[in-house]
């Protein structure tokens, strides 16, 4: 009987996921690593983040970016009782990434192989800024007043 943790299908799924996903805490690429869990010679392969030094299942890069934008733009803080530092920031991004992933999964848009439909990617809205001079603003205001009259 083949060991569940060493099965070929599990290994292939892990390889594909490590190739496709990023760490939900730091957004960095993931790798496969053989982890020893005890003094016995048993070891199993897991998806791992070398930056965070943790076993990490990961999220789709689009989900990580959305979560990071959400935390940054709305100053979201799920962990009010903790000191606000880089670790807490990463925990907040990870929490939002989990929520976004859950929403996509429950809507049938995401499964264990990634997104089930192509995404219509939109840039981050704050990346599209419009700079208007004071003069241009006055001209716009004057135009809207005359249009209303």
mmCIF file with all atom_site columns, C-alpha atoms in Angstrom:
data_model
loop_
_atom_site.group_PDB
_atom_site.id
_atom_site.type_symbol
_atom_site.label_atom_id
_atom_site.label_alt_id
_atom_site.label_comp_id
_atom_site.label_asym_id
_atom_site.label_entity_id
_atom_site.label_seq_id
_atom_site.pdbx_PDB_ins_code
_atom_site.Cartn_x
_atom_site.Cartn_y
_atom_site.Cartn_z
_atom_site.occupancy
_atom_site.B_iso_or_equiv
_atom_site.pdbx_formal_charge
_atom_site.auth_seq_id
_atom_site.auth_comp_id
_atom_site.auth_asym_id
_atom_site.auth_atom_id
_atom_site.pdbx_PDB_model_num
ATOM 1   C CA . UNK A 1 1   ? 0.000   0.000  0.000   1.00 0.00 ? 1   UNK A CA 1
ATOM 2   C CA . UNK A 1 2   ? 1.409   3.368  -1.029  1.00 0.00 ? 2   UNK A CA 1
ATOM 3   C CA . UNK A 1 3   ? 2.004   5.966  1.665   1.00 0.00 ? 3   UNK A CA 1
ATOM 4   C CA . UNK A 1 4   ? -0.645  8.703  1.382   1.00 0.00 ? 4   UNK A CA 1
ATOM 5   C CA . UNK A 1 5   ? 1.937   11.450 1.904   1.00 0.00 ? 5   UNK A CA 1
ATOM 6   C CA . UNK A 1 6   ? 4.290   10.079 -0.753  1.00 0.00 ? 6   UNK A CA 1
ATOM 7   C CA . UNK A 1 7   ? 1.698   9.169  -3.398  1.00 0.00 ? 7   UNK A CA 1
ATOM 8   C CA . UNK A 1 8   ? 2.463   10.257 -6.951  1.00 0.00 ? 8   UNK A CA 1
ATOM 9   C CA . UNK A 1 9   ? -0.816  12.143 -7.335  1.00 0.00 ? 9   UNK A CA 1
ATOM 10  C CA . UNK A 1 10  ? -0.189  14.096 -4.125  1.00 0.00 ? 10  UNK A CA 1
ATOM 11  C CA . UNK A 1 11  ? 3.354   14.897 -5.245  1.00 0.00 ? 11  UNK A CA 1
ATOM 12  C CA . UNK A 1 12  ? 2.150   16.089 -8.648  1.00 0.00 ? 12  UNK A CA 1
ATOM 13  C CA . UNK A 1 13  ? -0.533  18.258 -7.020  1.00 0.00 ? 13  UNK A CA 1
ATOM 14  C CA . UNK A 1 14  ? 2.065   19.764 -4.669  1.00 0.00 ? 14  UNK A CA 1
ATOM 15  C CA . UNK A 1 15  ? 4.463   20.448 -7.559  1.00 0.00 ? 15  UNK A CA 1
ATOM 16  C CA . UNK A 1 16  ? 1.773   22.208 -9.563  1.00 0.00 ? 16  UNK A CA 1
ATOM 17  C CA . UNK A 1 17  ? 0.595   24.228 -6.587  1.00 0.00 ? 17  UNK A CA 1
ATOM 18  C CA . UNK A 1 18  ? 4.131   25.269 -5.606  1.00 0.00 ? 18  UNK A CA 1
ATOM 19  C CA . UNK A 1 19  ? 4.732   26.378 -9.186  1.00 0.00 ? 19  UNK A CA 1
ATOM 20  C CA . UNK A 1 20  ? 1.450   28.347 -9.403  1.00 0.00 ? 20  UNK A CA 1
ATOM 21  C CA . UNK A 1 21  ? 0.933   29.825 -5.922  1.00 0.00 ? 21  UNK A CA 1
ATOM 22  C CA . UNK A 1 22  ? 2.698   32.236 -3.581  1.00 0.00 ? 22  UNK A CA 1
ATOM 23  C CA . UNK A 1 23  ? 3.003   32.440 0.194   1.00 0.00 ? 23  UNK A CA 1
ATOM 24  C CA . UNK A 1 24  ? -0.101  34.045 1.678   1.00 0.00 ? 24  UNK A CA 1
ATOM 25  C CA . UNK A 1 25  ? 2.056   35.826 4.273   1.00 0.00 ? 25  UNK A CA 1
ATOM 26  C CA . UNK A 1 26  ? 4.797   37.364 2.121   1.00 0.00 ? 26  UNK A CA 1
ATOM 27  C CA . UNK A 1 27  ? 3.787   36.808 -1.508  1.00 0.00 ? 27  UNK A CA 1
ATOM 28  C CA . UNK A 1 28  ? 7.043   35.041 -2.375  1.00 0.00 ? 28  UNK A CA 1
ATOM 29  C CA . UNK A 1 29  ? 7.322   31.883 -4.493  1.00 0.00 ? 29  UNK A CA 1
ATOM 30  C CA . UNK A 1 30  ? 6.968   28.520 -2.777  1.00 0.00 ? 30  UNK A CA 1
ATOM 31  C CA . UNK A 1 31  ? 9.080   25.395 -3.053  1.00 0.00 ? 31  UNK A CA 1
ATOM 32  C CA . UNK A 1 32  ? 8.840   21.748 -2.102  1.00 0.00 ? 32  UNK A CA 1
ATOM 33  C CA . UNK A 1 33  ? 10.774  20.609 0.925   1.00 0.00 ? 33  UNK A CA 1
ATOM 34  C CA . UNK A 1 34  ? 11.190  17.277 2.669   1.00 0.00 ? 34  UNK A CA 1
ATOM 35  C CA . UNK A 1 35  ? 10.153  17.762 6.285   1.00 0.00 ? 35  UNK A CA 1
ATOM 36  C CA . UNK A 1 36  ? 11.193  15.434 9.118   1.00 0.00 ? 36  UNK A CA 1
ATOM 37  C CA . UNK A 1 37  ? 8.523   15.296 11.807  1.00 0.00 ? 37  UNK A CA 1
ATOM 38  C CA . UNK A 1 38  ? 10.184  12.990 14.289  1.00 0.00 ? 38  UNK A CA 1
ATOM 39  C CA . UNK A 1 39  ? 13.314  11.012 15.053  1.00 0.00 ? 39  UNK A CA 1
ATOM 40  C CA . UNK A 1 40  ? 12.049  8.270  12.767  1.00 0.00 ? 40  UNK A CA 1
ATOM 41  C CA . UNK A 1 41  ? 13.213  8.160  9.205   1.00 0.00 ? 41  UNK A CA 1
ATOM 42  C CA . UNK A 1 42  ? 9.708   9.056  8.034   1.00 0.00 ? 42  UNK A CA 1
ATOM 43  C CA . UNK A 1 43  ? 9.639   12.323 6.178   1.00 0.00 ? 43  UNK A CA 1
ATOM 44  C CA . UNK A 1 44  ? 7.132   13.879 3.884   1.00 0.00 ? 44  UNK A CA 1
ATOM 45  C CA . UNK A 1 45  ? 7.264   16.506 1.215   1.00 0.00 ? 45  UNK A CA 1
ATOM 46  C CA . UNK A 1 46  ? 5.378   19.735 1.861   1.00 0.00 ? 46  UNK A CA 1
ATOM 47  C CA . UNK A 1 47  ? 5.016   23.107 0.188   1.00 0.00 ? 47  UNK A CA 1
ATOM 48  C CA . UNK A 1 48  ? 7.318   25.504 1.988   1.00 0.00 ? 48  UNK A CA 1
ATOM 49  C CA . UNK A 1 49  ? 8.088   29.232 2.067   1.00 0.00 ? 49  UNK A CA 1
ATOM 50  C CA . UNK A 1 50  ? 11.818  29.795 2.442   1.00 0.00 ? 50  UNK A CA 1
ATOM 51  C CA . UNK A 1 51  ? 11.296  33.470 3.336   1.00 0.00 ? 51  UNK A CA 1
ATOM 52  C CA . UNK A 1 52  ? 8.833   32.843 6.172   1.00 0.00 ? 52  UNK A CA 1
ATOM 53  C CA . UNK A 1 53  ? 10.417  29.474 6.989   1.00 0.00 ? 53  UNK A CA 1
ATOM 54  C CA . UNK A 1 54  ? 7.078   27.756 7.334   1.00 0.00 ? 54  UNK A CA 1
ATOM 55  C CA . UNK A 1 55  ? 4.983   25.064 5.721   1.00 0.00 ? 55  UNK A CA 1
ATOM 56  C CA . UNK A 1 56  ? 2.572   27.012 3.567   1.00 0.00 ? 56  UNK A CA 1
ATOM 57  C CA . UNK A 1 57  ? -0.158  25.825 1.204   1.00 0.00 ? 57  UNK A CA 1
ATOM 58  C CA . UNK A 1 58  ? -0.158  29.200 -0.553  1.00 0.00 ? 58  UNK A CA 1
ATOM 59  C CA . UNK A 1 59  ? -2.688  31.206 -2.528  1.00 0.00 ? 59  UNK A CA 1
ATOM 60  C CA . UNK A 1 60  ? -3.032  32.262 -6.125  1.00 0.00 ? 60  UNK A CA 1
ATOM 61  C CA . UNK A 1 61  ? -0.895  35.372 -6.824  1.00 0.00 ? 61  UNK A CA 1
ATOM 62  C CA . UNK A 1 62  ? -4.003  37.380 -7.798  1.00 0.00 ? 62  UNK A CA 1
ATOM 63  C CA . UNK A 1 63  ? -5.567  36.622 -4.429  1.00 0.00 ? 63  UNK A CA 1
ATOM 64  C CA . UNK A 1 64  ? -2.420  37.657 -2.564  1.00 0.00 ? 64  UNK A CA 1
ATOM 65  C CA . UNK A 1 65  ? -2.266  40.950 -4.484  1.00 0.00 ? 65  UNK A CA 1
ATOM 66  C CA . UNK A 1 66  ? -5.956  41.673 -3.818  1.00 0.00 ? 66  UNK A CA 1
ATOM 67  C CA . UNK A 1 67  ? -5.501  40.914 -0.123  1.00 0.00 ? 67  UNK A CA 1
ATOM 68  C CA . UNK A 1 68  ? -2.444  43.161 0.099   1.00 0.00 ? 68  UNK A CA 1
ATOM 69  C CA . UNK A 1 69  ? -4.315  45.990 -1.651  1.00 0.00 ? 69  UNK A CA 1
ATOM 70  C CA . UNK A 1 70  ? -7.275  45.530 0.698   1.00 0.00 ? 70  UNK A CA 1
ATOM 71  C CA . UNK A 1 71  ? -5.094  45.725 3.817   1.00 0.00 ? 71  UNK A CA 1
ATOM 72  C CA . UNK A 1 72  ? -3.161  48.726 2.479   1.00 0.00 ? 72  UNK A CA 1
ATOM 73  C CA . UNK A 1 73  ? -6.088  50.710 1.097   1.00 0.00 ? 73  UNK A CA 1
ATOM 74  C CA . UNK A 1 74  ? -8.516  50.148 3.961   1.00 0.00 ? 74  UNK A CA 1
ATOM 75  C CA . UNK A 1 75  ? -5.880  49.899 6.697   1.00 0.00 ? 75  UNK A CA 1
ATOM 76  C CA . UNK A 1 76  ? -7.556  46.628 7.643   1.00 0.00 ? 76  UNK A CA 1
ATOM 77  C CA . UNK A 1 77  ? -6.437  45.207 10.976  1.00 0.00 ? 77  UNK A CA 1
ATOM 78  C CA . UNK A 1 78  ? -7.916  41.938 12.173  1.00 0.00 ? 78  UNK A CA 1
ATOM 79  C CA . UNK A 1 79  ? -5.385  41.736 15.013  1.00 0.00 ? 79  UNK A CA 1
ATOM 80  C CA . UNK A 1 80  ? -6.083  44.924 17.003  1.00 0.00 ? 80  UNK A CA 1
ATOM 81  C CA . UNK A 1 81  ? -4.713  43.431 20.200  1.00 0.00 ? 81  UNK A CA 1
ATOM 82  C CA . UNK A 1 82  ? -1.233  42.788 18.721  1.00 0.00 ? 82  UNK A CA 1
ATOM 83  C CA . UNK A 1 83  ? 1.612   45.221 18.215  1.00 0.00 ? 83  UNK A CA 1
ATOM 84  C CA . UNK A 1 84  ? 1.487   46.715 14.730  1.00 0.00 ? 84  UNK A CA 1
ATOM 85  C CA . UNK A 1 85  ? 4.610   45.540 12.941  1.00 0.00 ? 85  UNK A CA 1
ATOM 86  C CA . UNK A 1 86  ? 5.639   43.660 9.794   1.00 0.00 ? 86  UNK A CA 1
ATOM 87  C CA . UNK A 1 87  ? 4.570   40.301 11.210  1.00 0.00 ? 87  UNK A CA 1
ATOM 88  C CA . UNK A 1 88  ? 1.085   41.594 12.075  1.00 0.00 ? 88  UNK A CA 1
ATOM 89  C CA . UNK A 1 89  ? 0.825   43.163 8.616   1.00 0.00 ? 89  UNK A CA 1
ATOM 90  C CA . UNK A 1 90  ? 1.644   39.803 7.021   1.00 0.00 ? 90  UNK A CA 1
ATOM 91  C CA . UNK A 1 91  ? -0.877  38.059 9.254   1.00 0.00 ? 91  UNK A CA 1
ATOM 92  C CA . UNK A 1 92  ? -3.545  40.565 8.151   1.00 0.00 ? 92  UNK A CA 1
ATOM 93  C CA . UNK A 1 93  ? -2.751  39.997 4.470   1.00 0.00 ? 93  UNK A CA 1
ATOM 94  C CA . UNK A 1 94  ? -2.879  36.226 5.028   1.00 0.00 ? 94  UNK A CA 1
ATOM 95  C CA . UNK A 1 95  ? -6.247  36.472 6.819   1.00 0.00 ? 95  UNK A CA 1
ATOM 96  C CA . UNK A 1 96  ? -7.774  38.537 4.008   1.00 0.00 ? 96  UNK A CA 1
ATOM 97  C CA . UNK A 1 97  ? -6.258  36.163 1.413   1.00 0.00 ? 97  UNK A CA 1
ATOM 98  C CA . UNK A 1 98  ? -7.978  33.251 3.166   1.00 0.00 ? 98  UNK A CA 1
ATOM 99  C CA . UNK A 1 99  ? -11.297 35.104 3.091   1.00 0.00 ? 99  UNK A CA 1
ATOM 100 C CA . UNK A 1 100 ? -10.961 36.011 -0.590  1.00 0.00 ? 100 UNK A CA 1
ATOM 101 C CA . UNK A 1 101 ? -9.956  32.438 -1.483  1.00 0.00 ? 101 UNK A CA 1
ATOM 102 C CA . UNK A 1 102 ? -12.933 31.092 0.458   1.00 0.00 ? 102 UNK A CA 1
ATOM 103 C CA . UNK A 1 103 ? -15.250 33.413 -1.481  1.00 0.00 ? 103 UNK A CA 1
ATOM 104 C CA . UNK A 1 104 ? -13.844 32.285 -4.819  1.00 0.00 ? 104 UNK A CA 1
ATOM 105 C CA . UNK A 1 105 ? -14.073 28.621 -3.762  1.00 0.00 ? 105 UNK A CA 1
ATOM 106 C CA . UNK A 1 106 ? -17.634 28.851 -2.502  1.00 0.00 ? 106 UNK A CA 1
ATOM 107 C CA . UNK A 1 107 ? -18.606 30.617 -5.737  1.00 0.00 ? 107 UNK A CA 1
ATOM 108 C CA . UNK A 1 108 ? -17.093 27.811 -7.795  1.00 0.00 ? 108 UNK A CA 1
ATOM 109 C CA . UNK A 1 109 ? -14.435 30.081 -9.305  1.00 0.00 ? 109 UNK A CA 1
ATOM 110 C CA . UNK A 1 110 ? -11.481 28.405 -7.584  1.00 0.00 ? 110 UNK A CA 1
ATOM 111 C CA . UNK A 1 111 ? -10.587 24.783 -6.910  1.00 0.00 ? 111 UNK A CA 1
ATOM 112 C CA . UNK A 1 112 ? -7.472  22.781 -5.996  1.00 0.00 ? 112 UNK A CA 1
ATOM 113 C CA . UNK A 1 113 ? -6.108  23.356 -9.518  1.00 0.00 ? 113 UNK A CA 1
ATOM 114 C CA . UNK A 1 114 ? -6.510  27.138 -9.484  1.00 0.00 ? 114 UNK A CA 1
ATOM 115 C CA . UNK A 1 115 ? -9.134  29.385 -11.037 1.00 0.00 ? 115 UNK A CA 1
ATOM 116 C CA . UNK A 1 116 ? -11.853 27.554 -12.927 1.00 0.00 ? 116 UNK A CA 1
ATOM 117 C CA . UNK A 1 117 ? -12.534 30.519 -15.225 1.00 0.00 ? 117 UNK A CA 1
ATOM 118 C CA . UNK A 1 118 ? -10.177 33.048 -16.748 1.00 0.00 ? 118 UNK A CA 1
ATOM 119 C CA . UNK A 1 119 ? -9.994  36.205 -14.676 1.00 0.00 ? 119 UNK A CA 1
ATOM 120 C CA . UNK A 1 120 ? -10.585 39.599 -16.180 1.00 0.00 ? 120 UNK A CA 1
ATOM 121 C CA . UNK A 1 121 ? -7.589  41.252 -14.626 1.00 0.00 ? 121 UNK A CA 1
ATOM 122 C CA . UNK A 1 122 ? -7.931  44.862 -13.671 1.00 0.00 ? 122 UNK A CA 1
ATOM 123 C CA . UNK A 1 123 ? -5.044  46.876 -12.408 1.00 0.00 ? 123 UNK A CA 1
ATOM 124 C CA . UNK A 1 124 ? -5.177  48.215 -8.910  1.00 0.00 ? 124 UNK A CA 1
ATOM 125 C CA . UNK A 1 125 ? -7.450  51.236 -9.015  1.00 0.00 ? 125 UNK A CA 1
ATOM 126 C CA . UNK A 1 126 ? -4.963  53.431 -7.184  1.00 0.00 ? 126 UNK A CA 1
ATOM 127 C CA . UNK A 1 127 ? -2.437  52.725 -9.944  1.00 0.00 ? 127 UNK A CA 1
ATOM 128 C CA . UNK A 1 128 ? -4.640  54.803 -12.234 1.00 0.00 ? 128 UNK A CA 1
ATOM 129 C CA . UNK A 1 129 ? -4.399  58.289 -10.809 1.00 0.00 ? 129 UNK A CA 1
ATOM 130 C CA . UNK A 1 130 ? -5.591  61.446 -12.493 1.00 0.00 ? 130 UNK A CA 1
ATOM 131 C CA . UNK A 1 131 ? -3.600  64.571 -11.774 1.00 0.00 ? 131 UNK A CA 1
ATOM 132 C CA . UNK A 1 132 ? -5.501  67.804 -12.303 1.00 0.00 ? 132 UNK A CA 1
ATOM 133 C CA . UNK A 1 133 ? -4.021  71.245 -11.838 1.00 0.00 ? 133 UNK A CA 1
ATOM 134 C CA . UNK A 1 134 ? -5.919  73.936 -9.951  1.00 0.00 ? 134 UNK A CA 1
ATOM 135 C CA . UNK A 1 135 ? -6.534  75.741 -13.269 1.00 0.00 ? 135 UNK A CA 1
ATOM 136 C CA . UNK A 1 136 ? -7.964  72.600 -14.896 1.00 0.00 ? 136 UNK A CA 1
ATOM 137 C CA . UNK A 1 137 ? -10.191 71.997 -11.867 1.00 0.00 ? 137 UNK A CA 1
ATOM 138 C CA . UNK A 1 138 ? -11.581 75.534 -12.102 1.00 0.00 ? 138 UNK A CA 1
ATOM 139 C CA . UNK A 1 139 ? -12.242 75.017 -15.823 1.00 0.00 ? 139 UNK A CA 1
ATOM 140 C CA . UNK A 1 140 ? -14.028 71.737 -15.107 1.00 0.00 ? 140 UNK A CA 1
ATOM 141 C CA . UNK A 1 141 ? -16.105 73.394 -12.359 1.00 0.00 ? 141 UNK A CA 1
ATOM 142 C CA . UNK A 1 142 ? -16.949 76.316 -14.623 1.00 0.00 ? 142 UNK A CA 1
ATOM 143 C CA . UNK A 1 143 ? -17.984 73.884 -17.384 1.00 0.00 ? 143 UNK A CA 1
ATOM 144 C CA . UNK A 1 144 ? -20.263 71.915 -15.073 1.00 0.00 ? 144 UNK A CA 1
ATOM 145 C CA . UNK A 1 145 ? -21.928 75.099 -13.827 1.00 0.00 ? 145 UNK A CA 1
ATOM 146 C CA . UNK A 1 146 ? -22.624 76.324 -17.366 1.00 0.00 ? 146 UNK A CA 1
ATOM 147 C CA . UNK A 1 147 ? -23.866 72.853 -18.408 1.00 0.00 ? 147 UNK A CA 1
ATOM 148 C CA . UNK A 1 148 ? -26.349 72.796 -15.489 1.00 0.00 ? 148 UNK A CA 1
ATOM 149 C CA . UNK A 1 149 ? -27.718 76.244 -16.292 1.00 0.00 ? 149 UNK A CA 1
#
